Amino acid sequence: MPPLPPNREWFHTATIYELYPSSFADSNSDGIGDIPGILRKIPYLEKLGVDAVWVAACYKSGGIDMGYDVENYREIDPQYGRVGDVETLVRELGRVGVRVIMDLVVNHTSSEHAWFKESRSGLTNSKRDWYIWRRGRTIDGIRHPPNNWASIFQGSAWEYDATTDEYYLRTFAKQQPDLNWENAEMRKAVYEDMKFWLEKGVAGFRMDVINLISKAEGFPDAPIVDEDRDEQFGGGLYCNGARVHAYLREMRREVLDRYAGSVAVGEVIITSSTDMVREFVCPERRELSMVYQYDLFDIDCGKTGKFSAREWKLGEFKGLIAKWQNALSYSNGGWATVWLESHDTGRSVTRFGDGTEANRFKVAKLLALLESTLGGTLFVYQGQELGLKALTTDVPIKDYPDVETQRTWDAIFRQRKTALPCNVEPDMTDVAEQVRIKARDHARTPLPWTSVSEAPHAGFSDTKGKTWSPMNTDSDVCNIAQQDSDPQSVLNFWRERIRIRKQCAETLVFGDFEAVPDTMNDGPVFAYWRKPLIDWTRKARGVHQKGDRDVLVVLNLTPSDDVTFEMPPIPDLAKHDGILPEYFALQALPLPNTLIRLAKYSYFFAYLRYITANIILSTLDAFYINKNKYVGAKAVATIDTTIGIEEEDEEEESKDK
C-alpha cells in the first residue's frame, strides 16, 4: 500500500453546514433572515455536530441575485446586519468549536459597485480595464454583440453601454459585470478584500464560479447548437482559461497561505473532466482545497438547459458517484466534496426520490447515509437535515423570487410564442414540471423552526407581513421542534451519521471507495465498500484508531419493496471476526450465501471488525432493531429501515431468536 499523502487539514474531517442567511432565522421581524438570527440558533448548530458554517453571500448587494451581485465586499448588506455581527458570529461559534467560511463572489460584481461605476465612466478611466469591455460587431448595418455567447441567465452575455459605445461581458445578469482578471491591480484589490475578512477570523472562502475568472482567449464564437436562437451556450469557452491556475496559485501565495488553515472551496461549473478538476485540488499545486462539481446535478438536464427534461438511469447516478470518489480520492492525491444540496440546487428528496409524501423521509435518510459514507469533506445544506422538499404546487411559479427562474421562464415563453398565432398562448407544462423540481427557489425557502399552527411563519419570523420568499405549507409535518424530540427523525438520523462519520474518519472520510461490481448497473441496489488506508505496521503493534475497519454500504435506491442483494465475498477474511450490521442490533450474520432483502428506500450498513494483537475494535450502537428471518438453505435478512418497527415485529423477532 502506498504511503499516506501528507498535510491533513482540519477541513478534511469537517462537516460543513451551508447557511442561507435570508432563510435561516429572522431576528427583527422584517420577514428576511439575518446574522443576529443565526446567532440565536448557535445551540442548534452545535447539537447538529457541524464543524464549520459556510455563510452564503451577505455582502452589500443590489439584490438582483440574492447577494451574488456585490456592491461592496467589506460591508454587510443592512438587511442582514453589520460587519460587527459577523465578528460576533465568528467569536461565538468559535466558543463551541465551529468555524465560519464566507462566500467570495469575484468572477463579477454588481453594476452598482464603485469599481464598475468608474470603469463605465469613460474609455480612459484608470479602472476601465478592471472589467471586460469590447466593441460590437456590425452586420448588415446593424450593431451586434462582440460574439454569440448566451448568458447563463438567458439572452446575450454582452450588455451594450451607450456612454462609451462598447459592450461589457456579463455571464449572468446585466447587473453582474464580469471582472477582468488579466488586470493585476484589480486582482490586488480583490486580495485586499479577502484579507479584510481573514483578519476578522473567518476560516476561508467558498469561491463562487471561480473557474470563470479566465475565459477563452480572443472570445471566439460558440458553436451553433440551437439554430432557433441568436445566442449560443458557450460551455467551456466561459471557463478554465489559460491563466485560471496561475491566478489561483497567486491568490494562494498572496493571501491564503498567510493565514494558517485557510480553506478555499471552489465552485467549478461546466467541467466534467476528472483530470481538469484534479489540477485544481492536488495539494502540491497550491490552488484550491476542494471543489464543488456539478456532474451529478446535470444528470436530469436536457439539451436546452436546466429546465428541460432528461430521463436518467440509476447506472448513471452510481457511475458518477464512483467516478468522482475514485478520481479525487485521498490515496490518489486528490480531495472531494460530498454534497447533494446547496442554495443553487433543488431539494434532493424531490430530485432523487419518487416524489411521494409516503416515501419522503425514507428517501431523506437513504440519501443521508449515502452522503455520510462517501469520502471527502461533507457538506449539509440547511433544511436538508430535515428532509425538506420542493415547494408545493399551490405556490404559483410567478411567486418564485429567483432571477434565474423568472428570466429563464420568460425567455422560453417568448421563444415559443413567436411560433404561434397572436391569440394562442404557448404550452409551458413541461417547463413548469422541471421548474418545480430543479429551481433554486426550493432550497431557499425559510426554515421551519416549528409548525405554522404554533407560531407565525413556522417560527422563522414573527413579521406581520409576508416573508421574503414563499414558505412550504407542510411545516405541521416537517419542522425542527418536532424532529428534535423524535429520536427516529431525519434530523436525529443526520446527527448520528455526523457523529459516526467522525468516529470512523479513517474509513469514511479518508478511505478508498470500491463499488461492488454487480450493482454498477441500472438495478435498484447500489453497494460499495469503504476501506481505510491502514498503516499495517502500526496495527501490528496494537495501536488502533477507532475508524480502522472496512465498511459495507448497501442501498435500495428505489420504491420497490422486494429487492434482494447477495453478500459479496469478504477479502482477507482472516483479518476479521465477523460482520456487524448496524441495523441488526449488531448480531453477526453468516457470511457466505447471505441474502439481504431490502424494503423500499432501505439500506444496510455494516462494519468488519479487525483482529490484530488480540484487540477487537468496538462497534457502534444500533439505531433500530429490524426483522431477521432465515429461510431455506440461504440466510435471508429482511431489512426495513423505515421509522422504527412495530410491536408485532419485535414479538416475531423474539420468536425467531
XYZ file of C-alpha atoms in Angstrom:
657
model
C 0.000 0.000 0.000
C 1.449 3.424 -0.909
C 2.325 5.860 1.872
C -0.408 8.207 3.000
C -0.441 11.644 1.391
C 0.775 14.293 3.841
C -0.784 17.509 5.138
C -4.074 16.577 6.680
C -6.069 19.713 7.467
C -8.988 20.467 9.778
C -11.404 20.713 6.868
C -10.745 17.147 5.731
C -12.740 15.634 8.595
C -15.132 18.571 8.919
C -18.845 18.585 8.317
C -19.663 21.991 6.818
C -23.202 23.385 7.050
C -24.301 25.924 4.474
C -26.354 28.764 5.942
C -28.542 30.767 3.601
C -28.928 33.862 5.786
C -32.117 35.129 4.136
C -33.939 31.967 5.167
C -32.352 30.723 8.390
C -33.824 32.907 11.148
C -35.251 36.444 11.270
C -34.365 38.442 14.396
C -36.019 41.783 13.622
C -39.420 40.817 12.216
C -38.857 42.160 8.715
C -39.515 38.813 7.026
C -35.935 38.126 5.979
C -33.302 36.176 7.891
C -30.205 37.884 9.241
C -26.935 37.303 11.067
C -28.334 38.113 14.541
C -30.903 35.405 13.771
C -28.059 32.938 13.175
C -26.514 33.959 16.498
C -29.703 32.970 18.307
C -29.569 29.494 16.802
C -25.990 28.558 17.672
C -27.175 25.803 20.072
C -28.940 24.139 17.132
C -25.761 24.146 15.046
C -23.724 22.851 17.974
C -26.147 19.981 18.595
C -26.130 19.040 14.911
C -22.398 18.401 15.269
C -21.060 20.503 12.408
C -17.501 21.833 12.406
C -17.947 24.899 10.199
C -20.673 27.004 8.653
C -20.484 28.463 5.186
C -22.476 31.692 5.163
C -23.859 32.321 1.675
C -23.313 35.770 0.157
C -24.422 38.522 2.534
C -22.308 41.489 1.392
C -23.850 44.812 0.426
C -25.728 43.995 -2.739
C -28.082 45.287 -5.371
C -30.407 42.381 -4.591
C -30.723 41.193 -8.186
C -29.279 37.734 -7.494
C -29.807 37.359 -3.738
C -26.413 38.704 -2.697
C -24.369 37.448 -5.641
C -24.230 40.923 -7.187
C -21.855 42.529 -4.689
C -21.653 46.319 -4.323
C -19.025 46.335 -1.570
C -17.004 43.349 -0.352
C -16.219 44.980 3.002
C -19.789 45.768 4.007
C -22.625 43.513 5.093
C -25.963 44.259 3.486
C -28.088 46.176 6.025
C -30.899 43.631 5.763
C -28.524 41.018 7.223
C -26.770 43.155 9.838
C -23.356 44.749 10.198
C -19.705 43.759 9.945
C -19.695 43.647 13.731
C -22.360 40.938 13.641
C -20.054 38.742 11.559
C -17.250 39.331 14.056
C -19.607 38.289 16.848
C -20.650 35.221 14.870
C -17.017 34.185 14.379
C -16.339 34.628 18.087
C -19.464 32.898 19.428
C -19.322 29.963 17.030
C -15.641 29.633 17.862
C -16.596 29.076 21.504
C -18.369 25.858 20.500
C -15.702 24.751 18.023
C -17.408 25.864 14.818
C -15.557 27.878 12.169
C -17.056 30.441 9.767
C -16.485 30.370 5.992
C -17.608 33.328 3.872
C -18.728 33.348 0.269
C -16.389 35.014 -2.229
C -18.020 36.301 -5.423
C -15.210 37.632 -7.609
C -15.991 36.491 -11.141
C -18.279 39.525 -11.227
C -19.527 42.416 -9.114
C -22.715 44.427 -9.056
C -23.079 47.137 -11.687
C -23.508 49.412 -8.645
C -20.035 48.614 -7.308
C -17.800 51.693 -7.173
C -15.256 49.916 -9.367
C -17.749 49.430 -12.184
C -19.150 52.935 -11.921
C -15.635 54.245 -12.518
C -14.959 51.693 -15.253
C -18.021 52.628 -17.301
C -17.489 56.383 -16.881
C -15.017 56.671 -19.762
C -12.586 54.885 -22.042
C -9.557 56.402 -20.296
C -10.632 55.800 -16.698
C -7.971 54.027 -14.627
C -10.420 51.224 -13.812
C -11.674 50.771 -17.377
C -9.662 47.596 -17.752
C -10.934 46.185 -14.439
C -13.883 44.791 -16.412
C -14.167 43.138 -19.825
C -15.134 45.696 -22.485
C -15.288 45.098 -26.233
C -16.576 46.946 -29.272
C -19.575 45.413 -31.013
C -19.773 43.897 -34.484
C -21.686 45.494 -37.343
C -23.536 43.052 -39.597
C -25.656 44.438 -42.457
C -25.517 47.834 -40.825
C -26.876 46.556 -37.511
C -24.893 46.584 -34.260
C -24.361 43.156 -32.677
C -22.545 41.961 -29.534
C -18.834 41.031 -29.799
C -19.675 37.317 -30.021
C -22.648 34.974 -29.826
C -22.291 33.854 -26.223
C -25.501 33.335 -24.269
C -25.781 34.456 -20.679
C -26.359 31.685 -18.150
C -29.429 33.724 -17.187
C -30.638 33.890 -20.832
C -30.135 36.483 -23.556
C -26.748 37.738 -24.706
C -23.758 37.549 -22.376
C -22.876 41.094 -23.516
C -24.574 44.315 -22.436
C -24.375 47.466 -24.544
C -23.371 50.670 -22.731
C -24.202 53.842 -24.640
C -21.835 56.010 -22.582
C -18.774 54.650 -24.355
C -20.411 52.747 -27.241
C -18.974 49.434 -26.030
C -20.257 46.190 -24.574
C -19.304 44.684 -21.215
C -19.325 40.952 -20.553
C -21.867 39.708 -18.045
C -22.031 35.945 -17.880
C -25.057 36.171 -15.588
C -27.479 39.128 -15.214
C -26.850 42.519 -16.824
C -26.346 43.906 -13.313
C -23.427 41.462 -12.798
C -20.498 42.627 -14.989
C -17.549 40.222 -15.164
C -14.260 41.332 -13.657
C -11.149 41.268 -15.834
C -8.667 39.057 -14.013
C -5.994 39.940 -16.557
C -5.633 43.242 -14.692
C -3.089 42.909 -11.874
C -4.354 45.976 -9.994
C -7.848 44.542 -9.908
C -6.517 41.264 -8.526
C -4.647 43.105 -5.780
C -7.849 44.890 -4.796
C -9.678 41.550 -4.552
C -6.886 40.122 -2.413
C -7.097 43.067 -0.019
C -10.833 42.492 0.369
C -10.153 38.831 1.177
C -7.603 39.819 3.825
C -10.177 42.139 5.399
C -12.292 39.112 6.371
C -9.438 36.753 7.174
C -8.152 39.326 9.653
C -11.528 39.090 11.374
C -11.083 35.376 11.903
C -13.025 33.730 9.101
C -11.609 30.328 8.197
C -11.618 30.795 4.443
C -13.949 31.115 1.496
C -16.329 29.270 -0.756
C -15.499 30.795 -4.147
C -18.455 31.329 -6.463
C -17.966 30.088 -10.085
C -14.231 30.553 -9.575
C -13.215 28.742 -12.776
C -14.893 31.515 -14.812
C -12.203 34.047 -13.873
C -10.272 33.055 -17.018
C -12.177 32.782 -20.312
C -11.174 31.510 -23.732
C -8.598 33.805 -25.327
C -9.983 36.029 -28.053
C -13.613 35.355 -27.028
C -14.414 33.153 -30.068
C -17.986 32.433 -31.120
C -19.620 29.404 -29.541
C -20.645 26.521 -31.801
C -24.238 26.744 -33.003
C -26.277 24.056 -31.261
C -29.690 25.770 -31.272
C -30.480 27.314 -34.654
C -33.598 28.995 -33.274
C -31.536 31.310 -31.079
C -29.046 34.065 -31.852
C -27.115 33.364 -28.656
C -25.417 30.034 -28.062
C -24.317 28.407 -24.837
C -20.562 28.852 -24.667
C -19.803 25.858 -22.461
C -16.094 25.572 -21.855
C -15.419 28.937 -23.532
C -16.696 30.655 -20.393
C -14.267 28.962 -18.050
C -10.952 27.225 -17.360
C -8.985 29.670 -19.487
C -5.226 29.558 -19.919
C -4.469 31.536 -16.753
C -7.037 30.243 -14.267
C -4.473 28.124 -12.421
C -1.908 30.917 -12.334
C -4.491 33.240 -10.766
C -5.430 30.694 -8.116
C -1.804 29.976 -7.246
C -1.205 33.709 -6.921
C -4.256 34.010 -4.656
C -2.949 31.168 -2.529
C 0.507 32.705 -2.317
C -0.564 36.308 -1.731
C -3.482 35.665 0.613
C -4.480 32.229 1.835
C -1.058 30.863 2.771
C -0.585 33.866 5.051
C -3.489 32.701 7.217
C -2.850 29.238 8.618
C -5.572 26.696 7.969
C -7.495 28.814 5.478
C -9.792 26.758 3.282
C -10.609 27.505 -0.365
C -13.720 25.739 -1.670
C -14.072 26.454 -5.371
C -17.318 26.194 -7.283
C -16.278 24.724 -10.646
C -19.022 24.644 -13.264
C -19.194 23.248 -16.817
C -16.267 20.933 -16.040
C -16.707 17.163 -16.260
C -13.090 16.136 -16.842
C -11.541 14.446 -13.824
C -8.074 15.477 -14.997
C -9.108 19.133 -15.154
C -10.673 19.042 -11.704
C -7.663 17.267 -10.202
C -5.479 20.162 -11.325
C -7.472 22.452 -9.040
C -7.228 20.280 -5.911
C -3.879 18.463 -5.997
C -2.146 19.694 -2.813
C 1.235 20.204 -4.446
C -0.264 22.696 -6.913
C -1.343 25.027 -4.058
C -4.610 26.175 -5.628
C -7.953 25.091 -4.124
C -8.621 22.870 -1.131
C -11.585 21.218 -2.857
C -14.239 21.970 -5.456
C -17.995 21.843 -5.889
C -18.512 19.931 -9.144
C -21.893 19.561 -10.873
C -21.868 16.326 -12.889
C -24.464 14.709 -10.647
C -26.745 17.726 -10.921
C -26.655 17.800 -14.715
C -27.877 14.212 -14.908
C -31.512 15.221 -15.434
C -30.910 18.334 -17.568
C -31.946 18.173 -21.212
C -30.285 19.600 -24.317
C -31.803 23.064 -23.929
C -30.765 23.579 -20.338
C -31.667 23.120 -16.720
C -35.431 23.417 -17.174
C -35.629 20.841 -19.937
C -36.072 17.202 -19.024
C -33.772 14.245 -19.463
C -34.517 10.681 -18.472
C -31.636 9.276 -16.453
C -30.852 5.794 -15.259
C -29.620 4.533 -11.909
C -26.459 3.219 -13.539
C -25.528 6.790 -14.486
C -26.159 8.008 -10.942
C -23.977 5.277 -9.430
C -21.320 5.739 -12.092
C -20.938 9.454 -11.431
C -20.519 8.868 -7.714
C -17.887 6.199 -8.336
C -16.152 8.370 -10.946
C -15.526 11.288 -8.593
C -14.884 9.193 -5.480
C -12.060 7.388 -7.253
C -10.661 10.332 -9.218
C -10.432 12.627 -6.188
C -9.657 10.056 -3.504
C -7.223 10.897 -0.744
C -4.963 7.972 -1.670
C -4.924 9.284 -5.243
C -3.626 12.674 -4.143
C -6.933 14.483 -4.563
C -9.756 15.645 -2.354
C -13.509 15.522 -2.889
C -16.556 17.359 -1.641
C -19.611 15.329 -0.718
C -22.879 17.181 -1.214
C -26.394 16.734 -2.556
C -27.878 20.190 -1.969
C -26.889 23.844 -1.964
C -28.566 27.204 -2.464
C -28.082 26.639 -6.216
C -29.969 23.330 -6.476
C -33.403 21.900 -5.883
C -34.166 19.683 -2.896
C -32.572 16.228 -3.073
C -35.581 14.272 -1.752
C -37.668 15.655 -4.615
C -34.988 15.315 -7.261
C -33.638 11.846 -6.446
C -36.690 10.232 -4.820
C -40.058 9.230 -6.214
C -41.722 12.481 -5.142
C -44.293 10.849 -2.876
C -45.034 12.064 0.632
C -45.196 8.469 1.860
C -41.540 7.844 0.973
C -40.172 11.331 1.596
C -38.431 10.682 4.910
C -37.220 7.243 3.814
C -35.514 8.913 0.844
C -34.070 11.617 3.104
C -32.438 9.014 5.358
C -31.215 6.943 2.433
C -29.514 9.985 0.907
C -28.101 10.962 4.306
C -26.492 7.537 4.624
C -25.171 7.732 1.068
C -23.668 11.162 1.558
C -22.224 10.487 5.013
C -20.420 7.332 3.857
C -18.593 8.876 0.889
C -15.024 10.144 1.032
C -14.119 13.821 1.218
C -15.438 16.844 3.068
C -19.125 16.531 3.921
C -21.467 19.460 3.208
C -25.028 19.710 4.509
C -27.343 22.450 3.287
C -29.851 23.988 5.684
C -33.122 22.082 5.693
C -31.539 19.008 4.135
C -31.153 17.630 7.665
C -34.961 17.736 7.965
C -35.818 16.225 4.605
C -37.298 19.461 3.280
C -38.864 19.037 -0.145
C -39.604 21.295 -3.096
C -42.247 23.995 -2.857
C -45.737 22.577 -3.027
C -47.728 23.103 -6.206
C -50.108 25.587 -4.572
C -47.289 28.168 -4.800
C -47.549 29.689 -8.312
C -44.326 29.897 -10.295
C -44.869 33.639 -10.740
C -44.215 33.940 -6.986
C -40.810 32.243 -7.215
C -38.325 35.052 -6.430
C -35.167 33.752 -8.111
C -33.848 35.758 -11.061
C -32.737 32.578 -12.852
C -36.201 31.036 -12.625
C -38.054 34.107 -13.831
C -35.694 35.062 -16.668
C -35.415 31.526 -17.982
C -39.188 31.091 -17.872
C -39.715 34.383 -19.698
C -37.109 33.551 -22.360
C -38.642 30.144 -23.111
C -42.138 31.659 -23.160
C -41.081 34.357 -25.648
C -39.296 31.866 -27.890
C -42.332 29.581 -28.038
C -44.721 32.492 -28.502
C -43.015 33.648 -31.702
C -44.047 30.434 -33.459
C -47.729 30.780 -32.532
C -50.653 32.967 -33.612
C -51.139 36.097 -31.519
C -54.191 34.717 -29.726
C -52.559 31.405 -28.743
C -50.518 31.024 -25.572
C -47.594 28.565 -25.565
C -47.832 25.335 -23.599
C -45.369 25.624 -20.691
C -46.397 22.437 -18.884
C -43.080 20.688 -19.483
C -41.096 23.693 -18.256
C -43.300 24.071 -15.178
C -42.676 20.438 -14.282
C -38.903 20.941 -14.370
C -39.070 24.264 -12.500
C -40.971 22.517 -9.710
C -38.106 20.049 -9.352
C -34.906 21.978 -10.119
C -35.456 25.680 -9.422
C -33.113 27.218 -6.880
C -36.152 28.675 -5.108
C -36.924 25.323 -3.461
C -33.720 25.351 -1.433
C -34.150 28.993 -0.446
C -37.461 28.813 1.391
C -37.464 29.938 5.050
C -36.550 27.248 7.564
C -39.489 25.893 9.630
C -38.460 26.010 13.286
C -41.903 24.906 14.425
C -45.333 24.429 12.868
C -47.437 27.241 11.461
C -50.154 26.287 13.929
C -47.785 27.093 16.805
C -46.059 30.237 15.524
C -46.419 32.673 12.611
C -44.323 31.678 9.609
C -43.334 28.442 11.388
C -41.086 30.274 13.841
C -38.819 31.670 11.135
C -40.142 35.213 11.606
C -42.877 36.978 13.552
C -43.405 39.603 10.872
C -46.993 40.749 10.419
C -46.450 40.768 6.658
C -45.065 38.221 4.210
C -41.703 36.526 4.373
C -39.269 37.403 1.589
C -39.903 34.033 -0.089
C -42.907 31.719 -0.005
C -42.728 29.045 2.694
C -43.676 25.467 2.172
C -47.104 24.679 3.536
C -46.147 21.420 5.248
C -44.480 22.730 8.413
C -47.017 20.828 10.530
C -45.414 17.563 9.383
C -41.814 18.750 8.949
C -40.223 21.206 11.370
C -37.226 21.410 13.664
C -39.067 21.345 17.009
C -40.938 18.203 16.051
C -37.884 16.385 14.711
C -35.643 17.441 17.579
C -37.778 15.488 20.048
C -38.285 12.454 17.804
C -35.368 10.004 18.120
C -36.267 8.421 14.779
C -36.493 11.684 12.814
C -34.385 12.635 9.827
C -32.746 15.336 11.956
C -31.601 12.888 14.617
C -30.522 10.441 11.933
C -28.269 13.162 10.477
C -26.875 13.984 13.929
C -25.937 10.349 14.403
C -24.470 9.995 10.920
C -22.236 13.007 11.530
C -21.100 11.507 14.854
C -20.371 8.121 13.310
C -18.508 9.732 10.415
C -16.131 11.399 12.868
C -15.584 8.128 14.744
C -14.796 6.261 11.538
C -12.912 9.027 9.756
C -10.049 6.770 8.650
C -12.544 4.784 6.622
C -15.466 7.075 5.830
C -13.509 10.284 5.227
C -10.054 9.195 4.053
C -10.629 5.604 2.958
C -10.822 4.222 -0.559
C -14.113 3.699 -2.379
C -14.732 0.351 -4.057
C -18.071 -0.301 -5.750
C -19.488 -3.824 -5.657
C -19.328 -4.574 -9.419
C -22.610 -6.479 -9.650
C -24.511 -3.368 -8.536
C -22.988 -0.942 -11.055
C -25.911 -1.234 -13.429
C -29.433 0.145 -13.722
C -30.699 -2.157 -10.993
C -32.106 -0.849 -7.708
C -29.150 -1.736 -5.474
C -26.029 0.365 -5.045
C -23.392 -1.289 -2.874
C -19.861 -0.234 -2.088
C -17.004 -0.781 0.305
C -15.168 1.958 2.146
C -11.695 0.757 3.077
C -9.306 2.549 5.407
C -5.761 3.454 4.441
C -4.158 1.399 7.163
C -0.549 1.532 8.329
C -0.258 -2.213 8.893
C 2.949 -1.982 10.945
C 1.176 0.374 13.334
C -1.727 -2.051 13.597
C 0.653 -4.932 14.217
C 1.907 -3.074 17.295
C -1.650 -2.963 18.570
C -2.096 0.779 18.020
C -5.565 1.382 16.662
C -7.763 4.184 15.602
C -11.470 3.694 16.162
C -12.262 4.026 12.492
C -9.841 1.316 11.277
C -12.421 -1.016 9.789
C -13.909 -1.861 6.435
C -17.454 -0.648 5.887
C -20.033 -2.121 3.542
C -22.929 0.084 2.428
C -25.918 -1.351 0.563
C -28.700 0.947 -0.663
C -32.031 0.283 -2.343
C -32.407 3.413 -4.453
C -35.968 2.641 -5.499
C -39.514 2.403 -4.089
C -39.531 -1.331 -4.847
C -40.355 -3.426 -1.768
C -38.862 -6.730 -2.882
C -35.184 -6.216 -3.634
C -32.510 -8.741 -2.693
C -28.754 -8.466 -2.536
C -26.295 -11.297 -2.030
C -23.403 -10.550 0.271
C -20.169 -10.186 -1.719
C -17.025 -12.150 -0.887
C -15.110 -10.704 2.043
C -11.446 -10.114 1.110
C -8.807 -11.128 3.661
C -11.468 -12.745 5.814
C -8.844 -13.970 8.275
C -8.336 -10.392 9.380
C -11.960 -10.154 10.538
C -14.056 -11.964 13.131
C -17.400 -11.201 11.563
C -19.649 -8.696 10.013
C -21.668 -6.472 12.318
C -24.655 -4.883 10.623
C -25.718 -1.690 12.294
C -29.361 -2.393 11.593
C -29.473 -5.944 13.035
C -28.701 -4.970 16.637
C -25.075 -5.786 15.826
C -25.671 -9.543 15.739
C -23.318 -11.414 13.435
C -24.775 -12.798 10.221
C -23.447 -15.865 8.422
C -21.157 -14.545 5.735
C -21.411 -16.998 2.829
C -24.596 -17.092 0.774
C -26.379 -14.455 2.812
C -29.197 -12.685 1.044
C -30.289 -9.282 2.212
C -33.858 -8.372 1.347
C -34.257 -4.613 1.173
C -37.548 -2.794 1.534
C -38.202 0.395 -0.436
C -35.510 3.037 0.029
C -33.866 0.990 2.765
C -30.214 0.398 3.461
C -27.680 -1.875 5.084
C -24.579 -0.517 6.801
C -22.018 -2.865 8.327
C -18.544 -2.813 9.832
C -15.931 -5.533 9.601
C -14.023 -5.954 12.830
C -10.275 -6.413 12.588
C -8.427 -8.844 14.831
C -4.864 -7.737 15.487
C -2.832 -8.232 18.657
C -5.948 -9.661 20.338
C -7.706 -6.318 20.016
C -11.188 -6.178 18.563
C -12.411 -2.716 17.747
C -15.604 -1.729 19.500
C -18.733 -1.407 17.426
C -21.185 1.436 17.329
C -24.668 1.319 18.797
C -27.565 0.421 16.545
C -30.406 2.832 15.924
C -33.080 0.274 15.182
C -33.705 -3.420 15.600
C -35.156 -4.933 12.457
C -36.680 -8.235 11.480
C -34.193 -11.036 10.929
C -35.517 -14.226 9.303
C -33.713 -17.257 7.950
C -35.435 -19.006 5.046
C -34.360 -22.243 3.375
C -30.723 -23.008 2.696
C -29.766 -19.378 2.392
C -29.918 -16.846 5.154
C -32.388 -14.161 4.196
C -32.242 -10.975 6.205
C -35.216 -8.699 5.725
C -34.434 -5.035 6.223
C -36.988 -2.297 6.588
C -35.166 0.849 7.593
C -38.235 2.958 7.979
C -39.099 4.736 11.211
C -38.656 2.122 13.931
C -40.552 -1.175 13.952
C -43.985 -2.197 15.067
C -44.656 -4.224 18.209
C -45.550 -7.348 16.288
C -42.141 -7.166 14.579
C -40.454 -7.235 17.989
C -42.528 -10.229 19.042
C -41.755 -12.029 15.798
C -38.062 -11.336 16.209
C -38.018 -12.755 19.736
C -39.651 -15.950 18.443
C -37.033 -16.250 15.709
C -34.285 -15.974 18.276
